[in-house]
Amino acid sequence: MGKDSRSLQDLIENNRKWSKEISEKDPDFFPTLAKQQSPDYLWIGCSDSRVPANEIVGLLPGELFVHRNVANMVVHTDMNLLSVLQYAVEVLKVKHIIVCGHYGCGGVKASMENQKLGLIDNWILEIRDLYYNKRDMFNGLQTDEAKLNLLCELNVVRQVHNLSHTSIVQDAWANGQKLAIHGWIYGLTDGRLNNLNVTVNESKQLSETYRLDIDKQD
Ligand code: CO
């Protein structure tokens, strides 16, 4: 489908069809959903248009709370992310947080290059730090693609750790709330998700430096 082949009116018509199809299958779907949402999952993903959160995990409206930004970052001073996180954890009481990166991420790629892009260079600076600090891991890799994909994975792991270090997540654990943070990565070329198996679900898994629940006087 070409870039200009859809007008805004097409989008509204698509919406009418979508709404009609769902309502025909289940007339109570929208009225029930309008009363409350109770998603079990918070998704933190990249803004990339090729990684539509609900679609790739087959979840309906009401089932996935979503935050997306360039390169699926968890920046500790980002009020937007922190507000989403606090609401999801403390009010909606989601059981799982999925940080989902994707191979071929433009934000990650930019952090490996020296071209000046502007404001966004600051946003992705933590990925550049990661690339620099983990530079030894990249030595054996032959292609730019392999290097980019490794950094995409390392970035997901980093953001899982960043999330687990927040006071919001640590408070939830301290209160006995079940909450697991997972790192996944999505392949643009095959549409498949892979679990990076870096799940964190208790403060004991954190390095002592980051733990907020240790009474040093004990
Ligand atoms: Co991306």
PDB file of C-alpha atoms in Angstrom, residues 30-153:
ATOM      1  CA  PHE A  30     -17.879  -1.555  24.319  1.00  0.00           C
ATOM      2  CA  PRO A  31     -20.466  -0.754  27.057  1.00  0.00           C
ATOM      3  CA  THR A  32     -18.703  -3.154  29.459  1.00  0.00           C
ATOM      4  CA  LEU A  33     -15.258  -1.820  28.592  1.00  0.00           C
ATOM      5  CA  ALA A  34     -16.420   1.774  28.965  1.00  0.00           C
ATOM      6  CA  LYS A  35     -17.146   1.152  32.655  1.00  0.00           C
ATOM      7  CA  GLN A  36     -13.630   0.038  33.570  1.00  0.00           C
ATOM      8  CA  GLN A  37     -10.309  -1.291  32.337  1.00  0.00           C
ATOM      9  CA  SER A  38      -8.431  -4.058  34.132  1.00  0.00           C
ATOM     10  CA  PRO A  39      -5.445  -5.010  31.997  1.00  0.00           C
ATOM     11  CA  ASP A  40      -2.950  -7.525  33.396  1.00  0.00           C
ATOM     12  CA  TYR A  41      -0.079  -6.174  31.324  1.00  0.00           C
ATOM     13  CA  LEU A  42       1.856  -2.957  30.865  1.00  0.00           C
ATOM     14  CA  TRP A  43       3.687  -2.765  27.549  1.00  0.00           C
ATOM     15  CA  ILE A  44       6.674  -0.481  27.137  1.00  0.00           C
ATOM     16  CA  GLY A  45       7.663  -0.496  23.500  1.00  0.00           C
ATOM     17  CA  CYS A  46       9.180   1.505  20.665  1.00  0.00           C
ATOM     18  CA  SER A  47       7.094   4.103  18.818  1.00  0.00           C
ATOM     19  CA  ASP A  48       8.041   2.414  15.527  1.00  0.00           C
ATOM     20  CA  SER A  49       4.895   1.980  13.395  1.00  0.00           C
ATOM     21  CA  ARG A  50       5.930  -1.561  12.552  1.00  0.00           C
ATOM     22  CA  VAL A  51       5.571  -2.756  16.149  1.00  0.00           C
ATOM     23  CA  PRO A  52       1.877  -2.332  17.017  1.00  0.00           C
ATOM     24  CA  ALA A  53       1.578  -3.556  20.601  1.00  0.00           C
ATOM     25  CA  ASN A  54      -1.931  -5.039  20.810  1.00  0.00           C
ATOM     26  CA  GLU A  55      -1.822  -6.622  17.379  1.00  0.00           C
ATOM     27  CA  ILE A  56       1.387  -8.591  17.752  1.00  0.00           C
ATOM     28  CA  VAL A  57       0.269 -10.194  21.004  1.00  0.00           C
ATOM     29  CA  GLY A  58      -3.354 -10.665  19.936  1.00  0.00           C
ATOM     30  CA  LEU A  59      -4.889  -8.610  22.735  1.00  0.00           C
ATOM     31  CA  LEU A  60      -8.141  -6.671  22.580  1.00  0.00           C
ATOM     32  CA  PRO A  61      -8.849  -3.152  23.825  1.00  0.00           C
ATOM     33  CA  GLY A  62      -8.843  -3.291  27.608  1.00  0.00           C
ATOM     34  CA  GLU A  63      -6.189  -5.975  27.861  1.00  0.00           C
ATOM     35  CA  LEU A  64      -2.936  -4.066  27.453  1.00  0.00           C
ATOM     36  CA  PHE A  65      -1.842  -0.783  29.039  1.00  0.00           C
ATOM     37  CA  VAL A  66       0.657   0.807  26.674  1.00  0.00           C
ATOM     38  CA  HIS A  67       3.522   3.281  26.783  1.00  0.00           C
ATOM     39  CA  ARG A  68       5.651   3.791  23.689  1.00  0.00           C
ATOM     40  CA  ASN A  69       8.587   6.078  22.982  1.00  0.00           C
ATOM     41  CA  VAL A  70      11.606   6.119  20.704  1.00  0.00           C
ATOM     42  CA  ALA A  71      13.713   3.007  21.426  1.00  0.00           C
ATOM     43  CA  ASN A  72      11.543   1.767  24.343  1.00  0.00           C
ATOM     44  CA  MET A  73      13.467   3.729  26.931  1.00  0.00           C
ATOM     45  CA  VAL A  74      12.922   3.805  30.685  1.00  0.00           C
ATOM     46  CA  VAL A  75      14.397   7.148  31.705  1.00  0.00           C
ATOM     47  CA  HIS A  76      14.162   7.728  35.450  1.00  0.00           C
ATOM     48  CA  THR A  77      13.317  11.397  35.113  1.00  0.00           C
ATOM     49  CA  ASP A  78      10.666  10.905  32.428  1.00  0.00           C
ATOM     50  CA  MET A  79       7.440  12.002  34.141  1.00  0.00           C
ATOM     51  CA  ASN A  80       5.381  10.543  31.334  1.00  0.00           C
ATOM     52  CA  LEU A  81       6.851   7.055  31.772  1.00  0.00           C
ATOM     53  CA  LEU A  82       6.804   7.295  35.577  1.00  0.00           C
ATOM     54  CA  SER A  83       3.156   8.359  35.592  1.00  0.00           C
ATOM     55  CA  VAL A  84       2.165   5.498  33.316  1.00  0.00           C
ATOM     56  CA  LEU A  85       4.167   3.097  35.482  1.00  0.00           C
ATOM     57  CA  GLN A  86       2.711   4.334  38.759  1.00  0.00           C
ATOM     58  CA  TYR A  87      -0.849   4.184  37.487  1.00  0.00           C
ATOM     59  CA  ALA A  88      -0.364   0.748  35.949  1.00  0.00           C
ATOM     60  CA  VAL A  89       1.261  -0.735  39.048  1.00  0.00           C
ATOM     61  CA  GLU A  90      -0.569   1.006  41.892  1.00  0.00           C
ATOM     62  CA  VAL A  91      -4.043   1.521  40.465  1.00  0.00           C
ATOM     63  CA  LEU A  92      -4.522  -1.053  37.717  1.00  0.00           C
ATOM     64  CA  LYS A  93      -2.288  -3.544  39.519  1.00  0.00           C
ATOM     65  CA  VAL A  94      -0.857  -5.094  36.378  1.00  0.00           C
ATOM     66  CA  LYS A  95       0.921  -8.387  36.997  1.00  0.00           C
ATOM     67  CA  HIS A  96       3.441  -8.170  34.187  1.00  0.00           C
ATOM     68  CA  ILE A  97       5.443  -5.401  32.573  1.00  0.00           C
ATOM     69  CA  ILE A  98       6.827  -6.210  29.161  1.00  0.00           C
ATOM     70  CA  VAL A  99       9.682  -4.124  27.816  1.00  0.00           C
ATOM     71  CA  CYS A 100       9.622  -4.901  24.125  1.00  0.00           C
ATOM     72  CA  GLY A 101      12.409  -3.806  21.828  1.00  0.00           C
ATOM     73  CA  HIS A 102      12.784  -4.717  18.185  1.00  0.00           C
ATOM     74  CA  TYR A 103      15.614  -5.632  15.866  1.00  0.00           C
ATOM     75  CA  GLY A 104      16.560  -2.952  13.356  1.00  0.00           C
ATOM     76  CA  CYS A 105      15.500  -0.152  15.739  1.00  0.00           C
ATOM     77  CA  GLY A 106      16.283   3.268  14.225  1.00  0.00           C
ATOM     78  CA  GLY A 107      16.807   4.852  17.642  1.00  0.00           C
ATOM     79  CA  VAL A 108      19.354   2.213  18.609  1.00  0.00           C
ATOM     80  CA  LYS A 109      21.039   2.520  15.208  1.00  0.00           C
ATOM     81  CA  ALA A 110      21.365   6.271  15.593  1.00  0.00           C
ATOM     82  CA  SER A 111      23.123   5.758  18.925  1.00  0.00           C
ATOM     83  CA  MET A 112      25.876   3.764  17.151  1.00  0.00           C
ATOM     84  CA  GLU A 113      26.509   6.418  14.536  1.00  0.00           C
ATOM     85  CA  ASN A 114      28.086   9.863  14.640  1.00  0.00           C
ATOM     86  CA  GLN A 115      25.517  11.804  12.670  1.00  0.00           C
ATOM     87  CA  LYS A 116      23.975  14.698  14.578  1.00  0.00           C
ATOM     88  CA  LEU A 117      20.177  14.407  14.709  1.00  0.00           C
ATOM     89  CA  GLY A 118      19.294  17.042  17.309  1.00  0.00           C
ATOM     90  CA  LEU A 119      17.256  16.699  20.488  1.00  0.00           C
ATOM     91  CA  ILE A 120      16.888  12.975  20.039  1.00  0.00           C
ATOM     92  CA  ASP A 121      20.659  12.527  20.439  1.00  0.00           C
ATOM     93  CA  ASN A 122      20.092  13.238  24.132  1.00  0.00           C
ATOM     94  CA  TRP A 123      17.132  10.876  24.405  1.00  0.00           C
ATOM     95  CA  ILE A 124      19.180   7.949  23.122  1.00  0.00           C
ATOM     96  CA  LEU A 125      22.375   8.879  24.925  1.00  0.00           C
ATOM     97  CA  GLU A 126      21.996   6.040  27.418  1.00  0.00           C
ATOM     98  CA  ILE A 127      22.113   3.569  24.515  1.00  0.00           C
ATOM     99  CA  ARG A 128      25.320   5.189  23.279  1.00  0.00           C
ATOM    100  CA  ASP A 129      26.718   4.796  26.819  1.00  0.00           C
ATOM    101  CA  LEU A 130      25.737   1.141  26.705  1.00  0.00           C
ATOM    102  CA  TYR A 131      27.450   0.691  23.332  1.00  0.00           C
ATOM    103  CA  TYR A 132      30.586   2.293  24.714  1.00  0.00           C
ATOM    104  CA  ASN A 133      30.595   0.411  28.027  1.00  0.00           C
ATOM    105  CA  LYS A 134      29.933  -2.968  26.417  1.00  0.00           C
ATOM    106  CA  ARG A 135      32.205  -2.354  23.403  1.00  0.00           C
ATOM    107  CA  ASP A 136      34.177  -5.561  24.008  1.00  0.00           C
ATOM    108  CA  MET A 137      31.059  -7.629  23.292  1.00  0.00           C
ATOM    109  CA  PHE A 138      30.918  -6.245  19.754  1.00  0.00           C
ATOM    110  CA  ASN A 139      34.471  -7.142  18.711  1.00  0.00           C
ATOM    111  CA  GLY A 140      33.693 -10.562  17.306  1.00  0.00           C
ATOM    112  CA  LEU A 141      30.689  -9.469  15.282  1.00  0.00           C
ATOM    113  CA  GLN A 142      31.242  -9.187  11.548  1.00  0.00           C
ATOM    114  CA  THR A 143      28.287  -7.209  10.255  1.00  0.00           C
ATOM    115  CA  ASP A 144      26.699  -3.898  11.154  1.00  0.00           C
ATOM    116  CA  GLU A 145      23.385  -5.733  11.350  1.00  0.00           C
ATOM    117  CA  ALA A 146      24.686  -8.183  13.952  1.00  0.00           C
ATOM    118  CA  LYS A 147      26.093  -5.296  15.988  1.00  0.00           C
ATOM    119  CA  LEU A 148      22.843  -3.365  15.793  1.00  0.00           C
ATOM    120  CA  ASN A 149      20.801  -6.379  16.815  1.00  0.00           C
ATOM    121  CA  LEU A 150      23.039  -7.091  19.801  1.00  0.00           C
ATOM    122  CA  LEU A 151      22.681  -3.488  20.943  1.00  0.00           C
ATOM    123  CA  CYS A 152      18.888  -3.728  20.495  1.00  0.00           C
ATOM    124  CA  GLU A 153      18.922  -6.719  22.869  1.00  0.00           C
TER     125      GLU A 153
END
